[in-house]
mmCIF file of C-alpha atoms in Angstrom:
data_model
loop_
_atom_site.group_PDB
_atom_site.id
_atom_site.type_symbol
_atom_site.label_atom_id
_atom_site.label_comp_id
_atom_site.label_asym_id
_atom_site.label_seq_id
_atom_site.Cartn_x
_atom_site.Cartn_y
_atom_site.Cartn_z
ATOM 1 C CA UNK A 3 32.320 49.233 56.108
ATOM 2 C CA UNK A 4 34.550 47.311 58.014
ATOM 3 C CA UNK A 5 33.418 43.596 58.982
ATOM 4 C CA UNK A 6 32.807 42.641 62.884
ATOM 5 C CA UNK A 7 32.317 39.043 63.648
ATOM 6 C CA UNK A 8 32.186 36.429 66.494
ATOM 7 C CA UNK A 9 33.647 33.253 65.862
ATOM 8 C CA UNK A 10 32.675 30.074 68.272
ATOM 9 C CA UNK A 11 34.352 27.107 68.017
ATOM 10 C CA UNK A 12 33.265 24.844 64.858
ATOM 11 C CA UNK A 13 34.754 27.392 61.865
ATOM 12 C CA UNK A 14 38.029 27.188 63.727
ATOM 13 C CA UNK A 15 38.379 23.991 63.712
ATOM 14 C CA UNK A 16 36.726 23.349 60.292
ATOM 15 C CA UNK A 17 39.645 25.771 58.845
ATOM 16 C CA UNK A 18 42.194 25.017 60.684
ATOM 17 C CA UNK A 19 41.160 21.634 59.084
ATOM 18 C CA UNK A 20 41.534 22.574 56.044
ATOM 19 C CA UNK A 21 44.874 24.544 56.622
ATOM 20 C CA UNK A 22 42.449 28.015 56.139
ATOM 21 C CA UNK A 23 42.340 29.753 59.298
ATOM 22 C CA UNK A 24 44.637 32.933 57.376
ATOM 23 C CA UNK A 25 41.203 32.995 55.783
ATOM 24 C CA UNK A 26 39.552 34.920 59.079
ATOM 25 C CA UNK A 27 42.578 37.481 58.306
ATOM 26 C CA UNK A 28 39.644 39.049 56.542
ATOM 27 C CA UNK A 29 37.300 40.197 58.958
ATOM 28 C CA UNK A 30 38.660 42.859 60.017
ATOM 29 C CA UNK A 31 37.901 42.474 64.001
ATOM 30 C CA UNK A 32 37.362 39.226 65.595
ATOM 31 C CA UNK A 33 36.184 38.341 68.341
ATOM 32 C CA UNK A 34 36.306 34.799 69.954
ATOM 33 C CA UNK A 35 34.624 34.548 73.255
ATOM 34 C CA UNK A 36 37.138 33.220 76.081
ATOM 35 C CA UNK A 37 34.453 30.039 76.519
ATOM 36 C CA UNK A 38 35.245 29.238 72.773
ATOM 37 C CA UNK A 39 38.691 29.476 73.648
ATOM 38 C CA UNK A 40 38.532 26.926 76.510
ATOM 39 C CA UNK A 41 36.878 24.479 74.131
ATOM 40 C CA UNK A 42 39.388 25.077 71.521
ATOM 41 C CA UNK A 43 42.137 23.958 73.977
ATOM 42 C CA UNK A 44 40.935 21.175 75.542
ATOM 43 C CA UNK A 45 40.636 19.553 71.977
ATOM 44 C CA UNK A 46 44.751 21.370 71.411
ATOM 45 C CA UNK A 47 44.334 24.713 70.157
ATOM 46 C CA UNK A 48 44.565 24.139 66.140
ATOM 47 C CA UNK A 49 47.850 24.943 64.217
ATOM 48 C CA UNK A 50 47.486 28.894 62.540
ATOM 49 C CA UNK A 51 45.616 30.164 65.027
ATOM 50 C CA UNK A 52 48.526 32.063 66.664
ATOM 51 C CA UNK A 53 48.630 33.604 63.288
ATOM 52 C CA UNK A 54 45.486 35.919 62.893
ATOM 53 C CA UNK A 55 44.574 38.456 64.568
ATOM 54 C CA UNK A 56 41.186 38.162 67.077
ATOM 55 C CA UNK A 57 40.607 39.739 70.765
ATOM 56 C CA UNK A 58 39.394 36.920 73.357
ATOM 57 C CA UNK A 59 35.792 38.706 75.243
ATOM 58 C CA UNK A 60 33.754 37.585 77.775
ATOM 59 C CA UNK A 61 30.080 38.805 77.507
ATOM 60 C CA UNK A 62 28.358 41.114 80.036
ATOM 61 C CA UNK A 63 25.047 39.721 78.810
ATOM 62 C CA UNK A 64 23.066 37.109 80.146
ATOM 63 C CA UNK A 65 24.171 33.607 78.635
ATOM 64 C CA UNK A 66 21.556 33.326 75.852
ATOM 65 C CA UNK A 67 19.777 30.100 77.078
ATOM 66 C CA UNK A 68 18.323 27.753 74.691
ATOM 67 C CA UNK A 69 18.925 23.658 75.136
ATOM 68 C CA UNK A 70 20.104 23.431 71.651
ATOM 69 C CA UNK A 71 23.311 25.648 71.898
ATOM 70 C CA UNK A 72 26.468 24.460 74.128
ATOM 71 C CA UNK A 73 28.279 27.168 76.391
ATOM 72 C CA UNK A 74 30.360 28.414 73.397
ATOM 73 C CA UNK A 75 27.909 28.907 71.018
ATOM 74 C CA UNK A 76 25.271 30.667 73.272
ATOM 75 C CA UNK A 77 28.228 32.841 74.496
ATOM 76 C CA UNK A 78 29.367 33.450 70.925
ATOM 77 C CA UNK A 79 25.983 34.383 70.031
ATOM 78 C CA UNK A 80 25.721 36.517 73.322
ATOM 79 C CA UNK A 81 28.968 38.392 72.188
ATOM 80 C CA UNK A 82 27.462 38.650 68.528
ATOM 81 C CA UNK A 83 24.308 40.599 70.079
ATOM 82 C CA UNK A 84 26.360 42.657 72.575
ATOM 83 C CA UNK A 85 28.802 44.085 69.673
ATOM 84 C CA UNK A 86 26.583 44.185 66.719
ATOM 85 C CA UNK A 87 28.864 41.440 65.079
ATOM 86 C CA UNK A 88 28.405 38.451 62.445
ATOM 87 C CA UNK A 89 28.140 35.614 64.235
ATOM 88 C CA UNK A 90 30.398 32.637 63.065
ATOM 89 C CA UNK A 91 28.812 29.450 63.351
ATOM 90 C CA UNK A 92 28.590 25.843 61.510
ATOM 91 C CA UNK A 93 26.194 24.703 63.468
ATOM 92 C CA UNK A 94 22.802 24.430 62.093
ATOM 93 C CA UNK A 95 20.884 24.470 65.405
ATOM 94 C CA UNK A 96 23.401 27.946 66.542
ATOM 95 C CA UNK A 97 22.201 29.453 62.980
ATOM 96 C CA UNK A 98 18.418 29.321 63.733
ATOM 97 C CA UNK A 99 18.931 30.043 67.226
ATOM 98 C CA UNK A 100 20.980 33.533 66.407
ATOM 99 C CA UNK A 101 18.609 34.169 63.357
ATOM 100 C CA UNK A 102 15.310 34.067 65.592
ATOM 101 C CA UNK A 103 17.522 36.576 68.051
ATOM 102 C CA UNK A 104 18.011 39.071 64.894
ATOM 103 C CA UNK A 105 22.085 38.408 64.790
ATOM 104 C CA UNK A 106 23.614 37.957 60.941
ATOM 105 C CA UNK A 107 24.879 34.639 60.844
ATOM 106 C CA UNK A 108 27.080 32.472 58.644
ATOM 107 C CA UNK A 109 29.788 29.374 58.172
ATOM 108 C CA UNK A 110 32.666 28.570 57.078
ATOM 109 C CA UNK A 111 31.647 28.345 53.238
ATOM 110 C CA UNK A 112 31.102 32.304 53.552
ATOM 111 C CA UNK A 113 34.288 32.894 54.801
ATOM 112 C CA UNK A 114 35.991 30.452 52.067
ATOM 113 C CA UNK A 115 33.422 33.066 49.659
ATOM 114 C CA UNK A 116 34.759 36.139 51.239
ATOM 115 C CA UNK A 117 38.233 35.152 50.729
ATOM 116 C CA UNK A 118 37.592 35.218 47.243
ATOM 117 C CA UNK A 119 35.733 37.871 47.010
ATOM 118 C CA UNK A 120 38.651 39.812 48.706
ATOM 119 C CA UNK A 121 41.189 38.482 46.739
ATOM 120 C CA UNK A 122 43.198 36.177 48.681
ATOM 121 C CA UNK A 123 41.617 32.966 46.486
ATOM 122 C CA UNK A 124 40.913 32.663 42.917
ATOM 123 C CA UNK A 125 38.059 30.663 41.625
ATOM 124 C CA UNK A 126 39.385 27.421 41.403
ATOM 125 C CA UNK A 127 40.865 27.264 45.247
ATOM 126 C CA UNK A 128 37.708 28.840 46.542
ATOM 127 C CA UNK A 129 35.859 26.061 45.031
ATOM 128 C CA UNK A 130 38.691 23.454 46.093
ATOM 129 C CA UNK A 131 38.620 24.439 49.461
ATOM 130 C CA UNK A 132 34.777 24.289 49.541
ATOM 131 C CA UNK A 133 35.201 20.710 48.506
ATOM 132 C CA UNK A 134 37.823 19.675 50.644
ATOM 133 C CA UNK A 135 35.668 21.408 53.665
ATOM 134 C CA UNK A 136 33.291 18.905 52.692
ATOM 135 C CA UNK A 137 35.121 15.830 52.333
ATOM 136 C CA UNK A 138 37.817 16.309 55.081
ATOM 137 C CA UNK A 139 36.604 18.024 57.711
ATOM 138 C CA UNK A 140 33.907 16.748 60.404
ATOM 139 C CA UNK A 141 31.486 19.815 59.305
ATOM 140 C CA UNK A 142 28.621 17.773 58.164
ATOM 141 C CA UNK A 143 27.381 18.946 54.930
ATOM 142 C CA UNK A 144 26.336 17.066 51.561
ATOM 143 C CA UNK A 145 28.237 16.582 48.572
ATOM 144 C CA UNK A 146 25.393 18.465 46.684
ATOM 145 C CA UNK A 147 25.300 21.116 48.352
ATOM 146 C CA UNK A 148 28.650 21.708 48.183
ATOM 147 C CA UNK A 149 28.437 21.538 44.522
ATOM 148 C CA UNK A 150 25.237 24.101 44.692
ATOM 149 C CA UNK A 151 27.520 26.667 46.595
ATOM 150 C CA UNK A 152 30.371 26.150 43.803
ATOM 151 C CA UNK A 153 27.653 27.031 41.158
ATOM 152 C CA UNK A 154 26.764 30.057 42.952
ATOM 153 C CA UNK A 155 30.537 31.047 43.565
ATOM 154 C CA UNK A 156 30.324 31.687 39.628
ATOM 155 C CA UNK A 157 26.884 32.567 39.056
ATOM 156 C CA UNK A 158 26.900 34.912 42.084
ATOM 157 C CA UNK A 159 30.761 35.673 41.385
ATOM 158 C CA UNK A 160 30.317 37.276 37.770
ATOM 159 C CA UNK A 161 27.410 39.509 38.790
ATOM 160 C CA UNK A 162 29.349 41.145 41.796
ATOM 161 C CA UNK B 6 46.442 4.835 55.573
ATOM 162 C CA UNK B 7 45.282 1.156 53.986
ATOM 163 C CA UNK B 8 47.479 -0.095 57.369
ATOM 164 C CA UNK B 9 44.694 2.206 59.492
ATOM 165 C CA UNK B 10 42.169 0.560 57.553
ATOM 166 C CA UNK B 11 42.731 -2.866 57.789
ATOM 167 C CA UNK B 12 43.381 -1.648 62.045
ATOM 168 C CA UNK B 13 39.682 -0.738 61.682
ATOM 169 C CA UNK B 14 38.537 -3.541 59.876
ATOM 170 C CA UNK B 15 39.818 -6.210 62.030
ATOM 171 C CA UNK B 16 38.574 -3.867 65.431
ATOM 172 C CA UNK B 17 34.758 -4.055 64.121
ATOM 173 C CA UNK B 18 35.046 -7.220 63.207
ATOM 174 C CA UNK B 19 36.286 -8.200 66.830
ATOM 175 C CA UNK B 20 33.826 -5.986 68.120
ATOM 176 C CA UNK B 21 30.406 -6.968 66.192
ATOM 177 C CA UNK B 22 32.186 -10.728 66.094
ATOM 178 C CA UNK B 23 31.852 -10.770 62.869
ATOM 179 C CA UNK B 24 34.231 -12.114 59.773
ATOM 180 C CA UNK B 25 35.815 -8.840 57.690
ATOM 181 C CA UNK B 26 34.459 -9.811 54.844
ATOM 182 C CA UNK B 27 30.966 -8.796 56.308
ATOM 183 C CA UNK B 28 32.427 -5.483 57.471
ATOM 184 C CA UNK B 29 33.610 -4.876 54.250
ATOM 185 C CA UNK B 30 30.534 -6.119 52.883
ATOM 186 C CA UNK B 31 28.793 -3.478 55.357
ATOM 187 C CA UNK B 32 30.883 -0.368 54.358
ATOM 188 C CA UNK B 33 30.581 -0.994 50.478
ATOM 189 C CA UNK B 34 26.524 -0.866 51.382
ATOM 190 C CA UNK B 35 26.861 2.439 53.773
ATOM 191 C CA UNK B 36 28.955 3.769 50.481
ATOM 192 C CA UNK B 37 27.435 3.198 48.133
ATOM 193 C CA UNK B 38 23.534 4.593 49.840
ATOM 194 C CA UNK B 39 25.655 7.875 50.545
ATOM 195 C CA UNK B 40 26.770 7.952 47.004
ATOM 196 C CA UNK B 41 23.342 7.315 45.912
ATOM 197 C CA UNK B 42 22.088 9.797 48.040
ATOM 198 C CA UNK B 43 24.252 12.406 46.976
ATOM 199 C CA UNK B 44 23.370 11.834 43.305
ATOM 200 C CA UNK B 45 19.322 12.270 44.083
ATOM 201 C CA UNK B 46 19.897 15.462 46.133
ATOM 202 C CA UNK B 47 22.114 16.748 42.882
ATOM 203 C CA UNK B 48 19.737 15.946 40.274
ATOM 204 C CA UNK B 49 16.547 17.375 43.105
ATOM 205 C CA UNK B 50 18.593 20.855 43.009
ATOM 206 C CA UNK B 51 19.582 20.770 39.038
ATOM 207 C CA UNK B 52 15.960 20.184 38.409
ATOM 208 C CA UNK B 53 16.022 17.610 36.824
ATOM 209 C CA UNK B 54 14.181 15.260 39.331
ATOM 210 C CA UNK B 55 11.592 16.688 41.423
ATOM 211 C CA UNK B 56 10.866 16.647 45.051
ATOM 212 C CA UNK B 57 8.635 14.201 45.746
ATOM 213 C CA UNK B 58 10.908 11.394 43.303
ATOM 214 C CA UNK B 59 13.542 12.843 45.981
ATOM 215 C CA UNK B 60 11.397 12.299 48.637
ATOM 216 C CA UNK B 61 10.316 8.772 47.600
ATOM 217 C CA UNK B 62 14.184 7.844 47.042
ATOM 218 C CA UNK B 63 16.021 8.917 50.326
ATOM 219 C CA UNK B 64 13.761 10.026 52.332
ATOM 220 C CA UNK B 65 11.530 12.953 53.712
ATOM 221 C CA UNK B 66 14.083 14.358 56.537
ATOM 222 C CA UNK B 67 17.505 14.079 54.235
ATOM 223 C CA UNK B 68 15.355 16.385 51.397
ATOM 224 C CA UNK B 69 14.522 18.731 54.305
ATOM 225 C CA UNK B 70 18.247 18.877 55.704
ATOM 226 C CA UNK B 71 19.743 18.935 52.103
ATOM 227 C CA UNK B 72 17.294 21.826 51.551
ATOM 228 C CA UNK B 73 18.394 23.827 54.811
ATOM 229 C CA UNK B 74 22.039 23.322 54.043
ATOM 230 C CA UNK B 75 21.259 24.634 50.477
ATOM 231 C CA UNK B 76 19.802 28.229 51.970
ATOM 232 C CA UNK B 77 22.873 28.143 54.422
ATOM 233 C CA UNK B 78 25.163 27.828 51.684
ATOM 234 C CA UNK B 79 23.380 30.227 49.107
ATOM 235 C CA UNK B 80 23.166 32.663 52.307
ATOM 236 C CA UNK B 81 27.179 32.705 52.818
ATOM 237 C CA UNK B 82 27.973 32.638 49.062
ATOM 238 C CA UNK B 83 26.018 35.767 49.140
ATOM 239 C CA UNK B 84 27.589 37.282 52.273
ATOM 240 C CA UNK B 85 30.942 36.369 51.846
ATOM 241 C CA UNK B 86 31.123 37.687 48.160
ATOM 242 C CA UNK B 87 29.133 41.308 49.464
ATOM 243 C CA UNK B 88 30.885 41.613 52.653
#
């Protein structure tokens, strides 16, 4: 089944971050709203993203609404409903949001896991990059958890 | 990067008019309590210290975040290894 996601802006940067973005080579259509794109460039779009593939949209839908999403998020999560798509997301808030809306969500540690599980990272530079996500990137997530989601990588990894 | 540091030092200091031994004195404190906290989260999630120990040691709303993050993470492991 081939995978369908919306990215809005904070896995892009977190990635690109991290040197990662190839990592999004691996859905196999993505979409990036043209709002998320306006974000992404007034901050300078981020090195590699010329590199992967992804179609810019804009939504026909009505702007999802809800005070704790910015423009790019609600119209990423807009897109996300309109296509059927994952939405791509870091930000906590955006998750609940799209989850109470009935749209699959997830982060940039799923895409670092999907990168392994498709080959393109081994064990060791999944779990490096999840680390490095952590420690170097402005995506705000404990050192504990981090360590929890390296766990599961093998735990998880070895039953799959 | 120890010249951007000591740029950053000496800007606080100016700014909170303080000497830079406080701000040092200041950022070995915020260290060291994020250090700590990461440590009681860990041993909360390896079982090994329970929730309310957690709870008592950084606080009700860092448990509850560290918890959310934790069903995030598990939740993309999972996707991104079945996807």
């Amino acid at each position: 089944m081939s995978l369908v996601a919306v990215a809005d802006a904070g896995p892009i940067i977190h990635l690109a971050e991290i040197e990662s973005l190839a990592l999004l080579a691996e859905v196999d259509q993505l979409y990036l709203p043209e709002v998320v794109y306006d974000e992404l460039e007034v901050g300078g779009l981020p090195d590699g993203l010329d590199s992967i593939e992804y179609e810019l949209v804009t939504t026909t839908m009505t702007c999802i609404e809800d005070e704790e999403l910015d423009p790019g998020e609600a119209s990423a999560l807009a897109v996300s409903k309109e296509r059927d798509a994952v939405l791509l997301t870091d930000d906590l808030a955006a998750r609940e949001v799209a989850a109470q809306t009935g749209v699959e969500v997830h982060g940039s540690i799923g895409v670092i896991a999907l990168g392994h599980s498709r080959g393109r990272l081994d064990r060791d530079e999944a779990a490096s990059l999840m680390r490095t996500l952590q420690r170097e990137t402005s995506l705000f997530v404990t050192d504990a958890v981090v360590r929890r989601g390296i766990e599961l990588l093998d735990e998880r990894g070895r039953t799959t | 990067m120890s010249a951007e540091i000591s740029d950053r030092v000496r800007e606080i200091a100016q700014a909170r008019d303080v000497p830079e031994s406080k701000v040092f004195e200041q950022a070995l404190e915020r260290g060291l309590e994020t250090l700590w906290e990461d440590i009681v989260l860990s041993q909360y999630f390896e079982g090994t210290l329970d929730r309310e120990q957690a709870v008592e040691q950084v606080g009700r709303s860092k448990v509850e975040r560290a918890e959310r993050e934790r069903e995030v993470v598990e939740q993309d492991v999972d996707w991104g290894l079945n996807a």
